[in-house]
PDB file of C-alpha atoms in Angstrom:
ATOM      1  CA  ASP X   1      62.951  11.239 -20.622  1.00 87.00           C
ATOM      2  CA  SER X   2      65.399  11.778 -17.750  1.00 88.00           C
ATOM      3  CA  GLY X   3      63.781  14.999 -16.526  1.00 94.00           C
ATOM      4  CA  VAL X   4      66.937  17.005 -17.300  1.00 97.00           C
ATOM      5  CA  THR X   5      66.460  19.679 -19.941  1.00 98.00           C
ATOM      6  CA  GLN X   6      69.115  21.383 -22.035  1.00 98.00           C
ATOM      7  CA  THR X   7      68.907  24.289 -24.435  1.00 97.00           C
ATOM      8  CA  PRO X   8      69.626  24.850 -27.203  1.00 98.00           C
ATOM      9  CA  LYS X   9      69.573  21.448 -28.897  1.00 97.00           C
ATOM     10  CA  HIS X  10      71.896  22.596 -31.662  1.00 97.00           C
ATOM     11  CA  LEU X  11      74.251  25.542 -31.885  1.00 97.00           C
ATOM     12  CA  ILE X  12      76.339  26.604 -34.870  1.00 98.00           C
ATOM     13  CA  THR X  13      78.822  29.413 -34.425  1.00 98.00           C
ATOM     14  CA  ALA X  14      82.153  30.707 -35.669  1.00 98.00           C
ATOM     15  CA  THR X  15      85.643  30.509 -34.221  1.00 98.00           C
ATOM     16  CA  GLY X  16      86.386  33.168 -31.662  1.00 98.00           C
ATOM     17  CA  GLN X  17      82.771  33.499 -30.571  1.00 98.00           C
ATOM     18  CA  ARG X  18      81.216  32.914 -27.141  1.00 98.00           C
ATOM     19  CA  VAL X  19      78.182  30.746 -26.397  1.00 98.00           C
ATOM     20  CA  THR X  20      76.138  29.821 -23.349  1.00 98.00           C
ATOM     21  CA  LEU X  21      74.588  26.414 -22.824  1.00 98.00           C
ATOM     22  CA  ARG X  22      71.776  26.034 -20.338  1.00 98.00           C
ATOM     23  CA  CYS X  23      70.714  23.107 -18.192  1.00 98.00           C
ATOM     24  CA  SER X  24      67.805  22.537 -15.816  1.00 98.00           C
ATOM     25  CA  PRO X  25      68.257  19.544 -13.503  1.00 97.00           C
ATOM     26  CA  ARG X  26      65.578  17.085 -12.454  1.00 95.00           C
ATOM     27  CA  SER X  27      63.223  18.432  -9.840  1.00 94.00           C
ATOM     28  CA  GLY X  28      64.869  18.048  -6.442  1.00 90.00           C
ATOM     29  CA  ASP X  29      68.380  17.299  -7.726  1.00 93.00           C
ATOM     30  CA  LEU X  30      71.033  19.520  -6.185  1.00 92.00           C
ATOM     31  CA  SER X  31      74.053  18.394  -8.208  1.00 92.00           C
ATOM     32  CA  VAL X  32      74.701  19.363 -11.807  1.00 95.00           C
ATOM     33  CA  TYR X  33      77.524  17.977 -13.949  1.00 95.00           C
ATOM     34  CA  TRP X  34      78.815  19.008 -17.350  1.00 97.00           C
ATOM     35  CA  TYR X  35      80.407  16.547 -19.784  1.00 96.00           C
ATOM     36  CA  GLN X  36      81.892  16.982 -23.239  1.00 97.00           C
ATOM     37  CA  GLN X  37      81.630  14.172 -25.783  1.00 96.00           C
ATOM     38  CA  SER X  38      83.721  14.322 -28.925  1.00 92.00           C
ATOM     39  CA  LEU X  39      84.730  11.601 -31.362  1.00 81.00           C
ATOM     40  CA  ASP X  40      88.402  11.618 -30.448  1.00 72.00           C
ATOM     41  CA  GLN X  41      88.141  12.306 -26.700  1.00 73.00           C
ATOM     42  CA  GLY X  42      85.108  10.297 -25.680  1.00 81.00           C
ATOM     43  CA  LEU X  43      82.938  11.420 -22.766  1.00 90.00           C
ATOM     44  CA  GLN X  44      84.906  13.778 -20.528  1.00 93.00           C
ATOM     45  CA  PHE X  45      83.892  15.305 -17.218  1.00 93.00           C
ATOM     46  CA  LEU X  46      84.183  19.073 -17.111  1.00 95.00           C
ATOM     47  CA  ILE X  47      82.785  20.364 -13.830  1.00 95.00           C
ATOM     48  CA  GLN X  48      80.289  19.645 -11.026  1.00 93.00           C
ATOM     49  CA  TYR X  49      78.183  22.032  -8.973  1.00 94.00           C
ATOM     50  CA  TYR X  50      76.300  21.171  -5.828  1.00 92.00           C
ATOM     51  CA  ASN X  51      73.663  23.541  -4.492  1.00 93.00           C
ATOM     52  CA  GLY X  52      75.322  26.518  -6.122  1.00 94.00           C
ATOM     53  CA  GLU X  53      78.923  25.738  -5.261  1.00 93.00           C
ATOM     54  CA  GLU X  54      81.647  24.173  -7.353  1.00 93.00           C
ATOM     55  CA  ARG X  55      82.246  20.634  -6.102  1.00 89.00           C
ATOM     56  CA  ALA X  56      84.661  18.986  -8.517  1.00 88.00           C
ATOM     57  CA  LYS X  57      86.600  20.041 -11.565  1.00 90.00           C
ATOM     58  CA  GLY X  58      87.866  17.977 -14.462  1.00 89.00           C
ATOM     59  CA  ASN X  59      90.003  18.979 -17.420  1.00 84.00           C
ATOM     60  CA  ILE X  60      87.971  22.076 -18.103  1.00 93.00           C
ATOM     61  CA  LEU X  61      89.714  24.671 -20.261  1.00 95.00           C
ATOM     62  CA  GLU X  62      90.266  28.175 -18.890  1.00 96.00           C
ATOM     63  CA  ARG X  63      88.140  29.458 -21.778  1.00 97.00           C
ATOM     64  CA  PHE X  64      85.201  27.544 -20.297  1.00 97.00           C
ATOM     65  CA  SER X  65      83.325  28.508 -17.157  1.00 97.00           C
ATOM     66  CA  ALA X  66      80.129  27.449 -15.464  1.00 97.00           C
ATOM     67  CA  GLN X  67      77.827  28.423 -12.674  1.00 97.00           C
ATOM     68  CA  GLN X  68      74.774  27.141 -10.857  1.00 97.00           C
ATOM     69  CA  PHE X  69      72.067  29.617  -9.959  1.00 97.00           C
ATOM     70  CA  PRO X  70      69.818  29.748  -6.845  1.00 96.00           C
ATOM     71  CA  ASP X  71      67.027  28.005  -8.760  1.00 95.00           C
ATOM     72  CA  LEU X  72      69.612  25.226  -9.429  1.00 96.00           C
ATOM     73  CA  HIS X  73      69.752  25.631 -13.184  1.00 97.00           C
ATOM     74  CA  SER X  74      73.254  25.786 -14.591  1.00 98.00           C
ATOM     75  CA  GLU X  75      74.982  27.496 -17.479  1.00 98.00           C
ATOM     76  CA  LEU X  76      78.182  26.526 -19.252  1.00 98.00           C
ATOM     77  CA  ASN X  77      79.963  29.402 -20.953  1.00 98.00           C
ATOM     78  CA  LEU X  78      82.401  28.666 -23.765  1.00 98.00           C
ATOM     79  CA  SER X  79      84.471  31.544 -25.092  1.00 97.00           C
ATOM     80  CA  SER X  80      87.112  32.140 -27.775  1.00 98.00           C
ATOM     81  CA  LEU X  81      85.743  29.080 -29.489  1.00 98.00           C
ATOM     82  CA  GLU X  82      88.013  26.881 -31.560  1.00 97.00           C
ATOM     83  CA  LEU X  83      87.226  24.241 -34.150  1.00 96.00           C
ATOM     84  CA  GLY X  84      88.191  21.560 -31.644  1.00 94.00           C
ATOM     85  CA  ASP X  85      85.424  22.647 -29.274  1.00 96.00           C
ATOM     86  CA  SER X  86      82.855  21.154 -31.619  1.00 96.00           C
ATOM     87  CA  ALA X  87      81.247  18.389 -29.591  1.00 96.00           C
ATOM     88  CA  LEU X  88      78.152  17.199 -27.827  1.00 97.00           C
ATOM     89  CA  TYR X  89      77.830  18.808 -24.398  1.00 98.00           C
ATOM     90  CA  PHE X  90      75.814  16.922 -21.818  1.00 98.00           C
ATOM     91  CA  CYS X  91      74.462  18.096 -18.540  1.00 97.00           C
ATOM     92  CA  ALA X  92      73.589  15.532 -15.866  1.00 96.00           C
ATOM     93  CA  SER X  93      72.064  15.799 -12.424  1.00 94.00           C
ATOM     94  CA  SER X  94      71.822  13.739  -9.257  1.00 91.00           C
ATOM     95  CA  PRO X  95      70.133  14.216  -5.908  1.00 85.00           C
ATOM     96  CA  THR X  96      73.294  14.581  -3.831  1.00 73.00           C
ATOM     97  CA  TRP X  97      76.957  15.338  -4.393  1.00 63.00           C
ATOM     98  CA  GLY X  98      77.799  11.692  -4.603  1.00 57.00           C
ATOM     99  CA  SER X  99      78.129   9.706  -1.432  1.00 52.00           C
ATOM    100  CA  GLY X 100      76.148   6.500  -1.039  1.00 58.00           C
ATOM    101  CA  GLY X 101      73.420   5.003  -3.171  1.00 69.00           C
ATOM    102  CA  LYS X 102      73.703   3.929  -6.781  1.00 75.00           C
ATOM    103  CA  ASN X 103      75.786   6.928  -7.779  1.00 77.00           C
ATOM    104  CA  GLU X 104      73.328   7.411 -10.635  1.00 88.00           C
ATOM    105  CA  GLN X 105      73.506  10.476 -12.819  1.00 92.00           C
ATOM    106  CA  PHE X 106      70.616  11.491 -15.067  1.00 94.00           C
ATOM    107  CA  PHE X 107      71.726  12.929 -18.398  1.00 96.00           C
ATOM    108  CA  GLY X 108      69.974  15.545 -20.466  1.00 98.00           C
ATOM    109  CA  PRO X 109      69.582  15.252 -24.259  1.00 97.00           C
ATOM    110  CA  GLY X 110      72.703  17.307 -24.914  1.00 97.00           C
ATOM    111  CA  THR X 111      73.606  20.375 -26.931  1.00 98.00           C
ATOM    112  CA  ARG X 112      75.427  19.751 -30.189  1.00 97.00           C
ATOM    113  CA  LEU X 113      77.901  22.564 -30.754  1.00 97.00           C
ATOM    114  CA  THR X 114      79.429  23.080 -34.175  1.00 97.00           C
ATOM    115  CA  VAL X 115      82.203  25.631 -34.519  1.00 97.00           C
ATOM    116  CA  LEU X 116      82.915  26.676 -38.112  1.00 96.00           C
TER     117      LEU X 116
ATOM    118  CA  GLY Q   1      95.922   9.539 -13.740  1.00 66.00           C
ATOM    119  CA  GLN Q   2      92.884   7.459 -14.470  1.00 76.00           C
ATOM    120  CA  SER Q   3      92.351   5.106 -17.382  1.00 89.00           C
ATOM    121  CA  LEU Q   4      89.693   2.605 -18.337  1.00 93.00           C
ATOM    122  CA  GLU Q   5      90.015   0.006 -21.056  1.00 95.00           C
ATOM    123  CA  GLN Q   6      87.125  -1.664 -22.801  1.00 97.00           C
ATOM    124  CA  PRO Q   7      86.778  -3.267 -26.239  1.00 96.00           C
ATOM    125  CA  SER Q   8      85.792  -0.848 -28.957  1.00 95.00           C
ATOM    126  CA  GLU Q   9      83.293  -3.129 -30.690  1.00 96.00           C
ATOM    127  CA  VAL Q  10      81.388  -6.322 -30.017  1.00 97.00           C
ATOM    128  CA  THR Q  11      78.971  -8.132 -32.313  1.00 97.00           C
ATOM    129  CA  ALA Q  12      76.439 -10.746 -31.214  1.00 97.00           C
ATOM    130  CA  VAL Q  13      73.219 -12.312 -32.459  1.00 97.00           C
ATOM    131  CA  GLU Q  14      69.743 -11.814 -31.130  1.00 97.00           C
ATOM    132  CA  GLY Q  15      68.991 -14.056 -28.147  1.00 97.00           C
ATOM    133  CA  ALA Q  16      72.653 -14.584 -27.300  1.00 97.00           C
ATOM    134  CA  ILE Q  17      74.667 -13.523 -24.246  1.00 97.00           C
ATOM    135  CA  VAL Q  18      77.477 -10.989 -24.463  1.00 98.00           C
ATOM    136  CA  GLN Q  19      80.030  -9.838 -21.906  1.00 98.00           C
ATOM    137  CA  ILE Q  20      81.703  -6.429 -22.085  1.00 98.00           C
ATOM    138  CA  ASN Q  21      84.866  -6.184 -20.010  1.00 98.00           C
ATOM    139  CA  CYS Q  22      86.342  -3.129 -18.371  1.00 98.00           C
ATOM    140  CA  THR Q  23      89.691  -2.761 -16.645  1.00 97.00           C
ATOM    141  CA  TYR Q  24      90.617   0.382 -14.817  1.00 95.00           C
ATOM    142  CA  GLN Q  25      93.534   2.190 -13.224  1.00 92.00           C
ATOM    143  CA  THR Q  26      92.665   4.953 -10.800  1.00 86.00           C
ATOM    144  CA  SER Q  27      94.289   6.729  -7.892  1.00 81.00           C
ATOM    145  CA  GLY Q  28      91.167   6.173  -5.792  1.00 82.00           C
ATOM    146  CA  PHE Q  29      88.114   3.991  -6.286  1.00 85.00           C
ATOM    147  CA  TYR Q  30      84.565   4.478  -5.098  1.00 85.00           C
ATOM    148  CA  GLY Q  31      82.599   2.406  -7.584  1.00 90.00           C
ATOM    149  CA  LEU Q  32      82.170   1.228 -11.166  1.00 94.00           C
ATOM    150  CA  SER Q  33      79.136   2.260 -13.187  1.00 94.00           C
ATOM    151  CA  TRP Q  34      77.773   1.225 -16.573  1.00 97.00           C
ATOM    152  CA  TYR Q  35      75.871   3.477 -18.942  1.00 97.00           C
ATOM    153  CA  GLN Q  36      74.115   2.778 -22.228  1.00 97.00           C
ATOM    154  CA  GLN Q  37      74.010   5.298 -25.061  1.00 96.00           C
ATOM    155  CA  HIS Q  38      72.072   4.912 -28.288  1.00 96.00           C
ATOM    156  CA  ASP Q  39      73.261   6.855 -31.334  1.00 92.00           C
ATOM    157  CA  GLY Q  40      72.371  10.514 -30.927  1.00 88.00           C
ATOM    158  CA  GLY Q  41      70.990   9.929 -27.462  1.00 94.00           C
ATOM    159  CA  ALA Q  42      71.972  10.619 -23.890  1.00 96.00           C
ATOM    160  CA  PRO Q  43      73.810   8.137 -21.674  1.00 96.00           C
ATOM    161  CA  THR Q  44      71.441   6.263 -19.378  1.00 96.00           C
ATOM    162  CA  PHE Q  45      72.421   4.522 -16.171  1.00 94.00           C
ATOM    163  CA  LEU Q  46      72.421   0.722 -16.152  1.00 95.00           C
ATOM    164  CA  SER Q  47      74.180  -0.435 -13.000  1.00 94.00           C
ATOM    165  CA  TYR Q  48      76.665   0.342 -10.242  1.00 92.00           C
ATOM    166  CA  ASN Q  49      79.051  -1.811  -8.238  1.00 94.00           C
ATOM    167  CA  ALA Q  50      80.830  -0.497  -5.177  1.00 90.00           C
ATOM    168  CA  LEU Q  51      81.645  -3.908  -3.706  1.00 92.00           C
ATOM    169  CA  ASP Q  52      82.935  -7.130  -5.235  1.00 96.00           C
ATOM    170  CA  GLY Q  53      80.384  -9.424  -6.744  1.00 96.00           C
ATOM    171  CA  LEU Q  54      77.490  -9.580  -9.142  1.00 96.00           C
ATOM    172  CA  GLU Q  55      74.580  -7.169  -9.375  1.00 93.00           C
ATOM    173  CA  GLU Q  56      71.592  -8.303 -11.422  1.00 93.00           C
ATOM    174  CA  THR Q  57      68.951  -6.074 -12.961  1.00 89.00           C
ATOM    175  CA  GLY Q  58      66.668  -7.941 -15.309  1.00 93.00           C
ATOM    176  CA  ARG Q  59      68.541  -9.046 -18.424  1.00 96.00           C
ATOM    177  CA  PHE Q  60      71.616  -7.037 -17.415  1.00 96.00           C
ATOM    178  CA  SER Q  61      74.163  -7.992 -14.761  1.00 97.00           C
ATOM    179  CA  SER Q  62      77.360  -6.271 -13.695  1.00 97.00           C
ATOM    180  CA  PHE Q  63      80.347  -7.735 -11.918  1.00 98.00           C
ATOM    181  CA  LEU Q  64      83.223  -6.151 -10.024  1.00 97.00           C
ATOM    182  CA  SER Q  65      86.534  -7.439  -8.719  1.00 97.00           C
ATOM    183  CA  ARG Q  66      88.317  -4.628  -6.914  1.00 95.00           C
ATOM    184  CA  SER Q  67      91.467  -6.704  -6.356  1.00 95.00           C
ATOM    185  CA  ASP Q  68      91.758  -7.188 -10.131  1.00 96.00           C
ATOM    186  CA  SER Q  69      90.573  -3.647 -11.016  1.00 95.00           C
ATOM    187  CA  TYR Q  70      88.155  -5.352 -13.367  1.00 96.00           C
ATOM    188  CA  GLY Q  71      84.490  -5.435 -14.071  1.00 98.00           C
ATOM    189  CA  TYR Q  72      82.110  -6.585 -16.744  1.00 98.00           C
ATOM    190  CA  LEU Q  73      78.607  -6.008 -17.994  1.00 98.00           C
ATOM    191  CA  LEU Q  74      76.657  -9.109 -19.002  1.00 98.00           C
ATOM    192  CA  LEU Q  75      73.727  -8.759 -21.342  1.00 98.00           C
ATOM    193  CA  GLN Q  76      71.460 -11.789 -21.701  1.00 97.00           C
ATOM    194  CA  GLU Q  77      68.712 -12.619 -24.200  1.00 97.00           C
ATOM    195  CA  LEU Q  78      69.994  -9.940 -26.525  1.00 98.00           C
ATOM    196  CA  GLN Q  79      67.446  -7.888 -28.404  1.00 97.00           C
ATOM    197  CA  MET Q  80      67.901  -5.654 -31.433  1.00 97.00           C
ATOM    198  CA  LYS Q  81      67.197  -2.626 -29.237  1.00 97.00           C
ATOM    199  CA  ASP Q  82      70.329  -3.454 -27.208  1.00 98.00           C
ATOM    200  CA  SER Q  83      72.449  -2.223 -30.136  1.00 98.00           C
ATOM    201  CA  ALA Q  84      74.133   0.791 -28.572  1.00 97.00           C
ATOM    202  CA  SER Q  85      77.374   1.951 -26.999  1.00 96.00           C
ATOM    203  CA  TYR Q  86      78.142   0.835 -23.465  1.00 97.00           C
ATOM    204  CA  PHE Q  87      80.448   2.811 -21.204  1.00 97.00           C
ATOM    205  CA  CYS Q  88      82.062   1.824 -17.960  1.00 97.00           C
ATOM    206  CA  ALA Q  89      82.856   4.690 -15.614  1.00 95.00           C
ATOM    207  CA  VAL Q  90      84.637   5.004 -12.297  1.00 92.00           C
ATOM    208  CA  ARG Q  91      84.037   7.376  -9.483  1.00 85.00           C
ATOM    209  CA  ASP Q  92      87.524   8.018  -8.209  1.00 73.00           C
ATOM    210  CA  ASN Q  93      87.108  11.113  -6.128  1.00 69.00           C
ATOM    211  CA  ASN Q  94      85.357  11.245  -2.783  1.00 64.00           C
ATOM    212  CA  ALA Q  95      85.176  15.024  -2.944  1.00 61.00           C
ATOM    213  CA  GLY Q  96      82.521  14.935  -5.585  1.00 69.00           C
ATOM    214  CA  ASN Q  97      80.789  12.573  -7.921  1.00 75.00           C
ATOM    215  CA  MET Q  98      82.745  13.046 -11.110  1.00 83.00           C
ATOM    216  CA  LEU Q  99      82.786  10.068 -13.414  1.00 88.00           C
ATOM    217  CA  THR Q 100      85.736   9.082 -15.572  1.00 90.00           C
ATOM    218  CA  PHE Q 101      84.443   7.166 -18.583  1.00 93.00           C
ATOM    219  CA  GLY Q 102      86.010   4.471 -20.698  1.00 94.00           C
ATOM    220  CA  GLY Q 103      86.065   4.889 -24.443  1.00 94.00           C
ATOM    221  CA  GLY Q 104      82.875   2.879 -24.896  1.00 95.00           C
ATOM    222  CA  THR Q 105      82.036  -0.445 -26.507  1.00 96.00           C
ATOM    223  CA  ARG Q 106      79.805  -0.382 -29.538  1.00 96.00           C
ATOM    224  CA  LEU Q 107      77.508  -3.426 -29.451  1.00 98.00           C
ATOM    225  CA  MET Q 108      75.889  -4.519 -32.662  1.00 97.00           C
ATOM    226  CA  VAL Q 109      73.113  -7.097 -32.338  1.00 98.00           C
ATOM    227  CA  LYS Q 110      72.354  -8.998 -35.528  1.00 97.00           C
ATOM    228  CA  PRO Q 111      69.202 -10.961 -36.284  1.00 95.00           C
TER     229      PRO Q 111
END
């Protein structure tokens, strides 16, 4: 158990809908990362927040958005869902924004999104 | 852009040693990490190399050559529980800590 929690574990929805995925980082971790894992695209970085502010952005679609709240939990919002958005979405956390140390990220159990 | 190449599958027998290679091309480089992921599970951190050389952690070791843009993960005394996917990942941006992952190597350990 990494200490990172994600809800829900599974989500089934229809095309065109909007969903919100939630992540609580490990106690004391200020950075939260979102990754998408699909069969054809592998594990892809979406976005990073550090202490409430956006720190780095990957190939995140405009239909996707995220935020980190004052209590450091984070939400990933996916809208106008398409079949291709079906994937496993992981949240990870780390103590800092990245400099120094082992650069270790702690991953949550993931949310499996199925778009029908 | 960034790209990482690693073999898609490797098979080995219990008790053996296996090496998983990773070559990368990035615009910047701040370290190479290795993660393990069992089917249906979350990636878990194994090791990190920022400088050239070998890092050893128990049965697992990781090597980096920055001049060759190459690294490998060495797994010794293989156990059945080591059957999993192994990902190399680079941190290529000093503005944050985003990781760019390779496609993963599926290791199958046979008795």
